[in-house]
Coordinates of C-alpha atoms and ligand atoms in Angstrom, one line a residue:
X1 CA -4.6 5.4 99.8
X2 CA -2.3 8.3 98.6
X3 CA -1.5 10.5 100.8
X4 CA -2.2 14.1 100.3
X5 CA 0.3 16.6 100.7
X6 CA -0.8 19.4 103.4
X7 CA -2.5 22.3 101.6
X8 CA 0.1 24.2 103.0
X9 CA 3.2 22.3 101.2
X10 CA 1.2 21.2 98.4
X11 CA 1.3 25.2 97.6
X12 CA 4.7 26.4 98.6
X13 CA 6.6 23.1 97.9
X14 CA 4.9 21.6 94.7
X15 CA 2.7 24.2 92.9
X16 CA 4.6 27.5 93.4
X17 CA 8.5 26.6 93.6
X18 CA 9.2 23.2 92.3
X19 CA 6.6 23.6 89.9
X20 CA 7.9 26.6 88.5
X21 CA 11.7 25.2 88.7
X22 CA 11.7 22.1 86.8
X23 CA 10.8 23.0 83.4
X24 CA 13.4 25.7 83.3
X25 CA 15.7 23.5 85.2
X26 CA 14.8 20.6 82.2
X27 CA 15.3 23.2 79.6
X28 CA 18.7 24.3 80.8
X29 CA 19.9 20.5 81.2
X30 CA 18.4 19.7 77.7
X31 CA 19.9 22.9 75.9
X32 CA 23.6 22.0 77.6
X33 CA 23.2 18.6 76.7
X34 CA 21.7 19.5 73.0
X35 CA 24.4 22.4 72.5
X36 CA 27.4 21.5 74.4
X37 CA 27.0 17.5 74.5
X38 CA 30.7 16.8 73.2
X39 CA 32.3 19.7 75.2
X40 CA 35.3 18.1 77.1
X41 CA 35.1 18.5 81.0
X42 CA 37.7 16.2 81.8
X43 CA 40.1 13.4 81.1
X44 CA 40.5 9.9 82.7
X45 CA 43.7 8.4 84.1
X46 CA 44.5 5.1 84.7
X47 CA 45.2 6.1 88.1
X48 CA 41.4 6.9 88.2
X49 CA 39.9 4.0 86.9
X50 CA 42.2 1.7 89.8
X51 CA 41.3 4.0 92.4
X52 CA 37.7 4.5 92.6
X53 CA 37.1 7.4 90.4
X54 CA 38.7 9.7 92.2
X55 CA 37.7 13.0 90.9
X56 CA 36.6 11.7 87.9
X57 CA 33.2 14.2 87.2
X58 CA 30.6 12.3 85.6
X59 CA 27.2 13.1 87.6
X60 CA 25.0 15.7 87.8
X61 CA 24.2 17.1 91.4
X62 CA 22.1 20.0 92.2
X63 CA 22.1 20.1 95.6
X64 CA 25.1 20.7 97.3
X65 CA 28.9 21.1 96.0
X66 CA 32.0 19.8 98.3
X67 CA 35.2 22.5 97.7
X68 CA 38.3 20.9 98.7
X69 CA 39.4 23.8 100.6
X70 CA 36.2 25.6 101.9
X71 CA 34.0 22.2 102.2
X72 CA 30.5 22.2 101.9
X73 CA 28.0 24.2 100.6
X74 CA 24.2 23.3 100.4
X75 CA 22.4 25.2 97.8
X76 CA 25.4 27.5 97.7
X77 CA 25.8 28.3 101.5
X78 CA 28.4 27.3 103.6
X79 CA 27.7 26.2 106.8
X80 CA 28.1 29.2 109.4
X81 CA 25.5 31.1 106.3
X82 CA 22.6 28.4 106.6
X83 CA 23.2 28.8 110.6
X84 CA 22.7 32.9 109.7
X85 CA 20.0 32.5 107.3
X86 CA 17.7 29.2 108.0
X87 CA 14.9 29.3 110.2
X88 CA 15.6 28.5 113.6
X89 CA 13.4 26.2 116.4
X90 CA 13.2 29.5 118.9
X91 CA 11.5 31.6 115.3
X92 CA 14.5 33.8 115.8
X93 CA 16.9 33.4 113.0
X94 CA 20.4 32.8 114.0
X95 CA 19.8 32.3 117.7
X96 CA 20.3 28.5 118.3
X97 CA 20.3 25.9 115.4
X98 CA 18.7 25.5 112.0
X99 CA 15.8 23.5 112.0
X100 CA 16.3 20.3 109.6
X101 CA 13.0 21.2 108.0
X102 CA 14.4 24.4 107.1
X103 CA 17.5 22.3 104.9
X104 CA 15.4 20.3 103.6
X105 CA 13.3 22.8 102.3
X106 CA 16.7 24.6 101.1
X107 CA 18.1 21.5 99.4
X108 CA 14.9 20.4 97.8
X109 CA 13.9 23.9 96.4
X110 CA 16.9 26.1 96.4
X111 CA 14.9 28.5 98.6
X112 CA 15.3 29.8 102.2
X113 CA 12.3 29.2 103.6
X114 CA 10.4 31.6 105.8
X115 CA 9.4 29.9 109.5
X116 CA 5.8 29.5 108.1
X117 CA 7.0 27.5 105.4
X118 CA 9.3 25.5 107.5
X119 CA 6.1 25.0 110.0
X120 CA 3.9 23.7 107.6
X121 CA 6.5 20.9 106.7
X122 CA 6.8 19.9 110.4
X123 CA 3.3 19.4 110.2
X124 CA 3.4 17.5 107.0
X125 CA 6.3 14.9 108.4
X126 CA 4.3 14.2 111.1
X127 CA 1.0 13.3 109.5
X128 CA 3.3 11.0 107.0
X129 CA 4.9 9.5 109.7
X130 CA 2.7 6.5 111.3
X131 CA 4.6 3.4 110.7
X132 CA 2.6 0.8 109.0
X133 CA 1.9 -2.0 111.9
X134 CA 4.2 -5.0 109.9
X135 CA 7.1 -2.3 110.1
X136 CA 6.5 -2.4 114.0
X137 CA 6.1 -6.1 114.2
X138 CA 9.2 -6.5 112.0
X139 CA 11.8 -3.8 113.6
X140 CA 10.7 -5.4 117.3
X141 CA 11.4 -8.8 116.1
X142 CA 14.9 -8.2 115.3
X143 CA 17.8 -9.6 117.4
X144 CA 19.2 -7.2 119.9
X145 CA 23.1 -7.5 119.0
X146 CA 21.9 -7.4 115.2
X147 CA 23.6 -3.9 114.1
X148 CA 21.8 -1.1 114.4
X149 CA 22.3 -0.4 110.7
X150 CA 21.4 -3.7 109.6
X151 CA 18.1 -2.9 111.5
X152 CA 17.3 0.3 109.9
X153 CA 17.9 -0.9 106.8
X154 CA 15.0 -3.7 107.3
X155 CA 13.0 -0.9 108.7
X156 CA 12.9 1.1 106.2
X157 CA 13.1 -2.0 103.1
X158 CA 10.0 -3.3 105.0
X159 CA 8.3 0.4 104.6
X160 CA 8.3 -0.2 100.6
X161 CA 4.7 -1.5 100.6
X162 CA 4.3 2.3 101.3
X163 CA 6.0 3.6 97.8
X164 CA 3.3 5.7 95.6
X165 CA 6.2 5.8 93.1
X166 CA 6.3 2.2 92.6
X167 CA 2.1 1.9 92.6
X168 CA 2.2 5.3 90.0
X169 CA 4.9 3.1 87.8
X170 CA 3.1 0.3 88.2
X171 CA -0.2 1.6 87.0
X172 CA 0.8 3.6 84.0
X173 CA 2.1 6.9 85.2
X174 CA 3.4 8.9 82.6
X175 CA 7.4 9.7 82.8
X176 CA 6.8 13.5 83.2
X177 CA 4.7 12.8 86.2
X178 CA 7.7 10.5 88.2
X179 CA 9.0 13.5 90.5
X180 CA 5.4 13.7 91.5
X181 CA 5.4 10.5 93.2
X182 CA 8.7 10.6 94.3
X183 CA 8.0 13.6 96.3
X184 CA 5.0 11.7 97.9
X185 CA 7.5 8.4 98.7
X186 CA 10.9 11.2 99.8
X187 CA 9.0 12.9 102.2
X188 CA 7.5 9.7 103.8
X189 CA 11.1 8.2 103.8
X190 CA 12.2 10.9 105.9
X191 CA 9.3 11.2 108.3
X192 CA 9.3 7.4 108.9
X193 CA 13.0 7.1 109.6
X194 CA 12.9 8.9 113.5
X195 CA 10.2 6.6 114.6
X196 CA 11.9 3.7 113.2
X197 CA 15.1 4.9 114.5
X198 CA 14.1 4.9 117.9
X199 CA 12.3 2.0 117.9
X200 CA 16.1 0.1 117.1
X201 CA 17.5 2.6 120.1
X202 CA 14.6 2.3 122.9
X203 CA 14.7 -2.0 122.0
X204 CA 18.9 -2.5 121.8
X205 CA 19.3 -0.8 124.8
X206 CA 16.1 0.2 126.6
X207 CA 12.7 -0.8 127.7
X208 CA 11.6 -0.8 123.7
X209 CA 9.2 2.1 124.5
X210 CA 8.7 5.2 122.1
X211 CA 7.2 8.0 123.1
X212 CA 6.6 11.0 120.4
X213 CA 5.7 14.9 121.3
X214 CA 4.5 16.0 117.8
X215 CA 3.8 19.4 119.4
X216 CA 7.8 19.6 118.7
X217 CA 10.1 19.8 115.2
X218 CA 11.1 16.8 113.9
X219 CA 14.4 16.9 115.7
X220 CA 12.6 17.6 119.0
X221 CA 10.2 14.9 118.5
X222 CA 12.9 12.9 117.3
X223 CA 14.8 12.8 120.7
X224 CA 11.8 12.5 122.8
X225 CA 11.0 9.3 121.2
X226 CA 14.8 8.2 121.6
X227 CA 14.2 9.2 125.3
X228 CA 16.1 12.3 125.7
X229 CA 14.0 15.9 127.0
X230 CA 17.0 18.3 127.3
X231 CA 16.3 21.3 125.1
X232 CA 20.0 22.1 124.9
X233 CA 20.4 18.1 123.5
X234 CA 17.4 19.3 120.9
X235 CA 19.8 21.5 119.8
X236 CA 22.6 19.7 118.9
X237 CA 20.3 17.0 117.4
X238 CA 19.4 20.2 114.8
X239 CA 22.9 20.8 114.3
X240 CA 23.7 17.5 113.8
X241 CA 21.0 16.6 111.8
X242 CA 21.4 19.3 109.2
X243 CA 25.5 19.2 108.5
X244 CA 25.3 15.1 107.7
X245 CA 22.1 15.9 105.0
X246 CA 24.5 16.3 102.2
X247 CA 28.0 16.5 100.8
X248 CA 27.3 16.2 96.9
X249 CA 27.1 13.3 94.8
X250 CA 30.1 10.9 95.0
X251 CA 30.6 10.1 98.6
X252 CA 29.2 6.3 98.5
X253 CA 25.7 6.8 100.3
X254 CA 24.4 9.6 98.0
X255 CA 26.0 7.9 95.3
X256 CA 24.4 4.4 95.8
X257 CA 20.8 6.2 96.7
X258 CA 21.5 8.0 92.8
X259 CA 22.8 4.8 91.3
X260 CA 20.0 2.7 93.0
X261 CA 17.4 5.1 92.0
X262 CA 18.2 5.5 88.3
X263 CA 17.0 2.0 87.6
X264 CA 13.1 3.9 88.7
X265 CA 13.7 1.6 92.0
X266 CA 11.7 3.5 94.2
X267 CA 12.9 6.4 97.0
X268 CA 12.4 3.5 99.8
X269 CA 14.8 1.2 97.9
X270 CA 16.5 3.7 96.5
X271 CA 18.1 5.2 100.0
X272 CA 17.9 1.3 101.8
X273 CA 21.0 0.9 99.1
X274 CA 22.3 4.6 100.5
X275 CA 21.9 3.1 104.0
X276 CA 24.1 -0.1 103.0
X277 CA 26.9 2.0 101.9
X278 CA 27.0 4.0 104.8
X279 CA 26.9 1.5 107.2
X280 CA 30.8 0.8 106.1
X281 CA 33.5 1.8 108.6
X282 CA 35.5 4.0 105.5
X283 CA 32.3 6.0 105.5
X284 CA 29.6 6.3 108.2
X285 CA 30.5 4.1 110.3
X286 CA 33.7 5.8 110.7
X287 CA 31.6 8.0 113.7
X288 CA 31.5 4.8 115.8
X289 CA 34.7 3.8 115.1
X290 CA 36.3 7.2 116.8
X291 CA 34.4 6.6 119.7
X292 CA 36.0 3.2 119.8
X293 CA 39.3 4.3 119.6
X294 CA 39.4 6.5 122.3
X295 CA 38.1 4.1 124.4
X296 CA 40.6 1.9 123.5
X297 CA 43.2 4.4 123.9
X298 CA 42.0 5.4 127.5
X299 CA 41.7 1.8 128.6
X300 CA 45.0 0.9 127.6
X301 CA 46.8 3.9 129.5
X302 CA 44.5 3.6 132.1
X303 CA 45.5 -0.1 132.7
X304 CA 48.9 1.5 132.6
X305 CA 48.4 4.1 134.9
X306 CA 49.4 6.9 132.1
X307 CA 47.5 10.1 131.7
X308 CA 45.3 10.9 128.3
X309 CA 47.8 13.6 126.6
X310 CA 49.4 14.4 123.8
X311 CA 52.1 12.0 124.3
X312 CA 49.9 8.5 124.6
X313 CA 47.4 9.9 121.5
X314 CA 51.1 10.2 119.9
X315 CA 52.4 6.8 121.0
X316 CA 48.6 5.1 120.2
X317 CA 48.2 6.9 116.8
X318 CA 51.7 5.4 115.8
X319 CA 50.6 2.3 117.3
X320 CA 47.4 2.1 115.0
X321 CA 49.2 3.1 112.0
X322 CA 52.1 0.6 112.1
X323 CA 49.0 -2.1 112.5
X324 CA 48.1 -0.6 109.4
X325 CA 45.4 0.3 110.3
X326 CA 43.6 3.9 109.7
X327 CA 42.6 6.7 112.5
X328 CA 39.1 6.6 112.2
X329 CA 37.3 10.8 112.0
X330 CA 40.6 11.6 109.7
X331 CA 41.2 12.2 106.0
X332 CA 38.8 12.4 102.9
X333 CA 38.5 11.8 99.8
X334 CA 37.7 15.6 98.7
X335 CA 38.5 17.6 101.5
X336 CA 42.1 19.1 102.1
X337 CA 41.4 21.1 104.8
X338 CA 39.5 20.8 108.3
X339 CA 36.1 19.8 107.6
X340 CA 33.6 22.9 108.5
X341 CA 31.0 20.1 110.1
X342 CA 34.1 19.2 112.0
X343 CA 34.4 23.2 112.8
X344 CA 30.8 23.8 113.4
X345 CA 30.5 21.0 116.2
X346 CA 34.1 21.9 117.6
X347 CA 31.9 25.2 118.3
X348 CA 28.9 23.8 119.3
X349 CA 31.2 21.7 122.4
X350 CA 33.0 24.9 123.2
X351 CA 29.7 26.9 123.7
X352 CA 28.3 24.5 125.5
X353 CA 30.1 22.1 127.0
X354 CA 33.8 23.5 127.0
X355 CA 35.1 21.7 130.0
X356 CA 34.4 18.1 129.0
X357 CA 36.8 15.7 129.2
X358 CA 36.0 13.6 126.1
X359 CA 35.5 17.0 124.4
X360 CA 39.1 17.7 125.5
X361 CA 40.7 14.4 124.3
X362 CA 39.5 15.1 121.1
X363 CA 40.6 18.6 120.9
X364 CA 43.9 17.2 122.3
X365 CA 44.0 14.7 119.2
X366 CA 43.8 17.5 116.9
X367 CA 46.5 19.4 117.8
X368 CA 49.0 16.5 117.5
X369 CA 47.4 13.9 114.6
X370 CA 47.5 16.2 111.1
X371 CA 51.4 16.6 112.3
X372 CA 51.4 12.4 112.6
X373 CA 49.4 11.6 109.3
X374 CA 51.8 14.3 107.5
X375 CA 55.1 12.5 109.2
X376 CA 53.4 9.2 107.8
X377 CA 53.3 10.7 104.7
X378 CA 50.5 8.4 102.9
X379 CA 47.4 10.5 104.0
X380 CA 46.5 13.6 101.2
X381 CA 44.7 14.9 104.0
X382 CA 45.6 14.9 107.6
X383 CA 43.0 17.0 108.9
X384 CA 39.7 15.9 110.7
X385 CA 36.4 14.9 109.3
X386 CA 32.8 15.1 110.1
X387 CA 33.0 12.0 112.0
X388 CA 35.9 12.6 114.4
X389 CA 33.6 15.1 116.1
X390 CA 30.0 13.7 116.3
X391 CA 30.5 11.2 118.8
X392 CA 32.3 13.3 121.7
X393 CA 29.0 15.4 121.5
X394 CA 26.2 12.6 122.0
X395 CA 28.2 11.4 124.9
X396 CA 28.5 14.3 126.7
X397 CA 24.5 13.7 127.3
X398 CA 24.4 10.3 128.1
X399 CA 24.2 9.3 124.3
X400 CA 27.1 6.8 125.1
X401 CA 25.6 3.5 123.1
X402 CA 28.4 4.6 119.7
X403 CA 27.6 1.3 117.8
X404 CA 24.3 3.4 117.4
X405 CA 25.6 6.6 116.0
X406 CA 25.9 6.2 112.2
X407 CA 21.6 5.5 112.3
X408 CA 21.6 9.6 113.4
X409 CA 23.8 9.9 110.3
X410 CA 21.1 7.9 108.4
X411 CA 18.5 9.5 109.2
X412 CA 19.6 12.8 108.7
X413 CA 21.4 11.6 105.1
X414 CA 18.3 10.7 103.6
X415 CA 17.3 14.4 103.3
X416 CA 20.2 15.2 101.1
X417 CA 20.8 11.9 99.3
X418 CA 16.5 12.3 98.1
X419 CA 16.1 15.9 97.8
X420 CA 18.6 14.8 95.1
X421 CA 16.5 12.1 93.9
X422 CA 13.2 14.5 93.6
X423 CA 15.4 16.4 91.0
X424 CA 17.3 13.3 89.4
X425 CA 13.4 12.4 88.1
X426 CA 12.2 16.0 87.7
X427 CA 15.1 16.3 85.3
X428 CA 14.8 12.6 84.0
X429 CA 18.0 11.7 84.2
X430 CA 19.2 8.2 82.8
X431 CA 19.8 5.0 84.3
X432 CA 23.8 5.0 85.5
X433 CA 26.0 2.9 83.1
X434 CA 29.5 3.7 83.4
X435 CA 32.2 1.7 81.5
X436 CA 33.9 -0.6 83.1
X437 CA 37.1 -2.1 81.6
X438 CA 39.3 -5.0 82.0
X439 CA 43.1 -4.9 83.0
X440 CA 44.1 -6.4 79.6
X441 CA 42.9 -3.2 78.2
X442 CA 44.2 -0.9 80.7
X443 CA 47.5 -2.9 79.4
X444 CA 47.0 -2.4 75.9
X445 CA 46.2 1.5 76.4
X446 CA 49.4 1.4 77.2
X447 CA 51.6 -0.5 75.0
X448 CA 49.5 1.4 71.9
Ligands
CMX1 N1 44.5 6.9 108.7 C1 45.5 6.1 108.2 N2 45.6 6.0 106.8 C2 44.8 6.8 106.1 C3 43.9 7.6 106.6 C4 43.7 7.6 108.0 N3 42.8 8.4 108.6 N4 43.2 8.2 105.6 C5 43.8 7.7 104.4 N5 44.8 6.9 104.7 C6 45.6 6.1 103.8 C7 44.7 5.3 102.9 O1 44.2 4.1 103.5 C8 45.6 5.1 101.7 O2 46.4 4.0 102.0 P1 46.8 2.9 100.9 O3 47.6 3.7 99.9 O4 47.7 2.0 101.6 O5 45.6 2.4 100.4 C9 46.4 6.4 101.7 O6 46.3 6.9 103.0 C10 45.9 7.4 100.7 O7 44.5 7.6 100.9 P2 43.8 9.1 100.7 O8 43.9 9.3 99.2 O9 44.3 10.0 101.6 O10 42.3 8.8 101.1 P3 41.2 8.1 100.3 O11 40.5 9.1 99.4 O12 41.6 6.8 99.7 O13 40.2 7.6 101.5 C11 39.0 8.0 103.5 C12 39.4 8.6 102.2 C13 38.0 8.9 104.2 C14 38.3 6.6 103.2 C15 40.3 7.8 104.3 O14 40.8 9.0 104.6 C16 40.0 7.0 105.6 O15 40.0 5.8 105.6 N6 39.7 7.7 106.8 C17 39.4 7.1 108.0 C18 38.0 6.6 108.0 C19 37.0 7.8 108.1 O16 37.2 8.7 108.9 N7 36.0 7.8 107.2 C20 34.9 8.8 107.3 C21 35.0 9.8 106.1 C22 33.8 10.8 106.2 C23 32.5 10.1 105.9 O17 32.3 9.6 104.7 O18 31.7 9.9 106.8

């Protein structure tokens, strides 16, 4: 049976600010494309076409925009803005965290939501978010060493038999009426993903119980079914949650969730395909793999009876790069700068945990490694990513199991990655179909 949206949401999301958007969203898109279609935006190097498309802009994206210098902004905000401006758990804007309802409202309608609003889409994700009972039987079936990834990504595949979008296309629904459905399917997506998040957690490395407070947000509940009750570990879930929603349209999960979903594949298939391309270790994965390198790092000095300083991160970053290998939480593919999610959760540790010893490696590693990636002199950007942070934070509370922590990025991606979606069928944009070529005709380009 559909589910109905909560009268609540149903008003403020669907009839009175999406509703009003997308037609004069669809007439601006159609009038550029109408008007403007052969307007030049850009050329295409070989360079380019080898090397993944680098820069190359070919893709709408309403919902955030990456600057290589300043970094993110979601809807226009930077980061330390939506921390002013969105609605916080305590009710008390810009004392503690933004709530991730309060992004997703931001992302999905442009708006910044009052705390009534953001409310009434708590309580929506939690009516949406009862697992169907195959889900259950299928995530606690799974192999304990099978990644945790791997495992969300059957979770959430198996939670298809749940898409309205594909049961609306399947029975007729007109085009114009797709973004309707979608909405139903993106809001389930990301109220099912906790429960089937914690489900993997509580079974790899627990007794496989889950236990939900639904008198909580959705990051609150969230780590009371992962097993955590600290308020002050609520908090950094928020934080957390909010800066990995989105960072535009090419990074590979938001891409593959666009690509996947232009073929009218539906939201739950669409961001399984997001999932897959985050689960690599050039991408998401790449949160893990810090925490694995510091361990590494302090076994290996440990076993030689050396200190953690500046000197052994030296000698074991040159180490890791004459392996060539990469230093995982570094460099980007936009970004020429420090990353602001990088900033915002070197803030977070120094507010609340500033004398922890992990916390402190890591700061030590970033006042030595932009100096080593520039001496290396391949990397265009030395400084430190999203993912060179995340990790030091979840361990400081016991949060230790790292092969876990790209499934937090997951969950929190979908937000961005289908807010995107919901527009991408509001605005009926096509099915993806670039041109791929061979390298005989690179080679002919040019000899011409
Ligand atoms: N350590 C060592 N070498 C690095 C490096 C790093 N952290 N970052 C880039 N390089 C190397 C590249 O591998 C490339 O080498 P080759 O020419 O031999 O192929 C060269 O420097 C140039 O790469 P680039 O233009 O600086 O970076 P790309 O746009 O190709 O790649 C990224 C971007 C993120 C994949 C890369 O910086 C990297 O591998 N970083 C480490 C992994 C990581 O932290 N990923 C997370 C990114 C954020 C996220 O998506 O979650």
């Amino acid at each position: 049976m559909a589910h109905l949206l909560s009268k609540s949401v149903k008003q403020l999301v669907r009839k009175e600010t999406l509703a009003a958007q997308v037609p004069e969203k669809q007439k601006s898109l159609l009038a550029l494309k109408k008007e403007h279609g052969d307007h030049v935006i850009g050329n295409v190097t070989i360079d380019q076409c080898i090397g993944g498309a680098r820069s190359v802009k070919c893709m709408v994206w309403e919902t955030s925009n990456l600057d290589p210098e300043e970094g993110i902004r979601f809807r226009g905000l930077t980061i330390p803005e939506c921390q002013a401006v969105l609605p916080t758990y305590s009710g008390v804007t810009g004392d503690g965290e933004p709530m991730l309802e309060s992004i997703l409202w931001l992302l999905l309608t442009s708006e910044v939501p009052t705390k009534e609003q953001v409310d009434s889409l708590t309580a929506d994700l939690h009516a949406r978010a009862e697992l169907p009972e195959h889900v259950k039987t299928l995530v606690n079936s799974l192999p304990k060493d099978m990644h945790p990834m791997t495992q969300l990504i059957i979770g959430l595949n198996a939670c298809q038999t749940e898409s309205q979008f594909a049961k609306a296309y399947a029975d007729g629904a007109p085009k114009t009426d797709y973004h309707i459905h979608a909405l139903e399917d993106i809001l389930k997506v990301v109220a099912v993903l906790p429960e089937i998040a914690a489900m993997i957690y509580r079974n790899v490395y627990f007794d496989g119980i889950v236990t939900k407070d639904t008198s909580l947000d959705y990051s609150g509940n969230f780590c009371r079914m992962l097993g955590y009750d600290d308020p002050s570990f609520d908090e950094l879930m928020r934080l957390y949650l909010c800066i990995h929603t989105d960072h535009e349209g090419g990074n590979a999960s938001a891409h593959a969730t666009h690509l996947v979903g232009s073929t009218l594949s539906d939201p739950f298939l669409a961001y399984s395909g997001g999932l897959n391309a985050l689960a690599g270790p050039l991408h998401g994965l790449a949160n893990q793999e810090v925490l694995k390198w510091i361990q590494d790092l302090k076994n290996k000095f440990e076993a030689e009876g050396k200190p953690v300083n500046a000197d052994t991160i030296t000698e074991f970053a040159w180490e890791t790069l004459n392996a060539k290998k990469v230093i995982p939480g570094y460099g980007h593919a936009v970004l020429r700068k420090t990353d602001p999610r990088y900033t915002c959760q070197r803030e977070f540790a120094l507010k609340h945990m500033p004398d922890d010893e992990l916390f402190n490696v890591v700061d030590t590693i970033y006042s030595v490694m932009p100096d080593i990636l520039k001496e290396h002199g391949k990397v265009a950007n030395p400084y430190p990513n999203v993912d060179s942070h995340s990790g030091v934070l979840l361990w400081h509370y016991g949060f230790t199991q790292f092969q876990y922590y790209t499934v937090l990025f997951g969950v929190s991606r979908s937000v961005g990655a289908l807010s995107q979606l919901y527009w991408d069928r509001a605005l009926g944009l096509p099915l993806e179909r670039p041109k791929s070529v061979t390298p005989e005709w690179l080679w002919s380009q040019v000899k011409k």
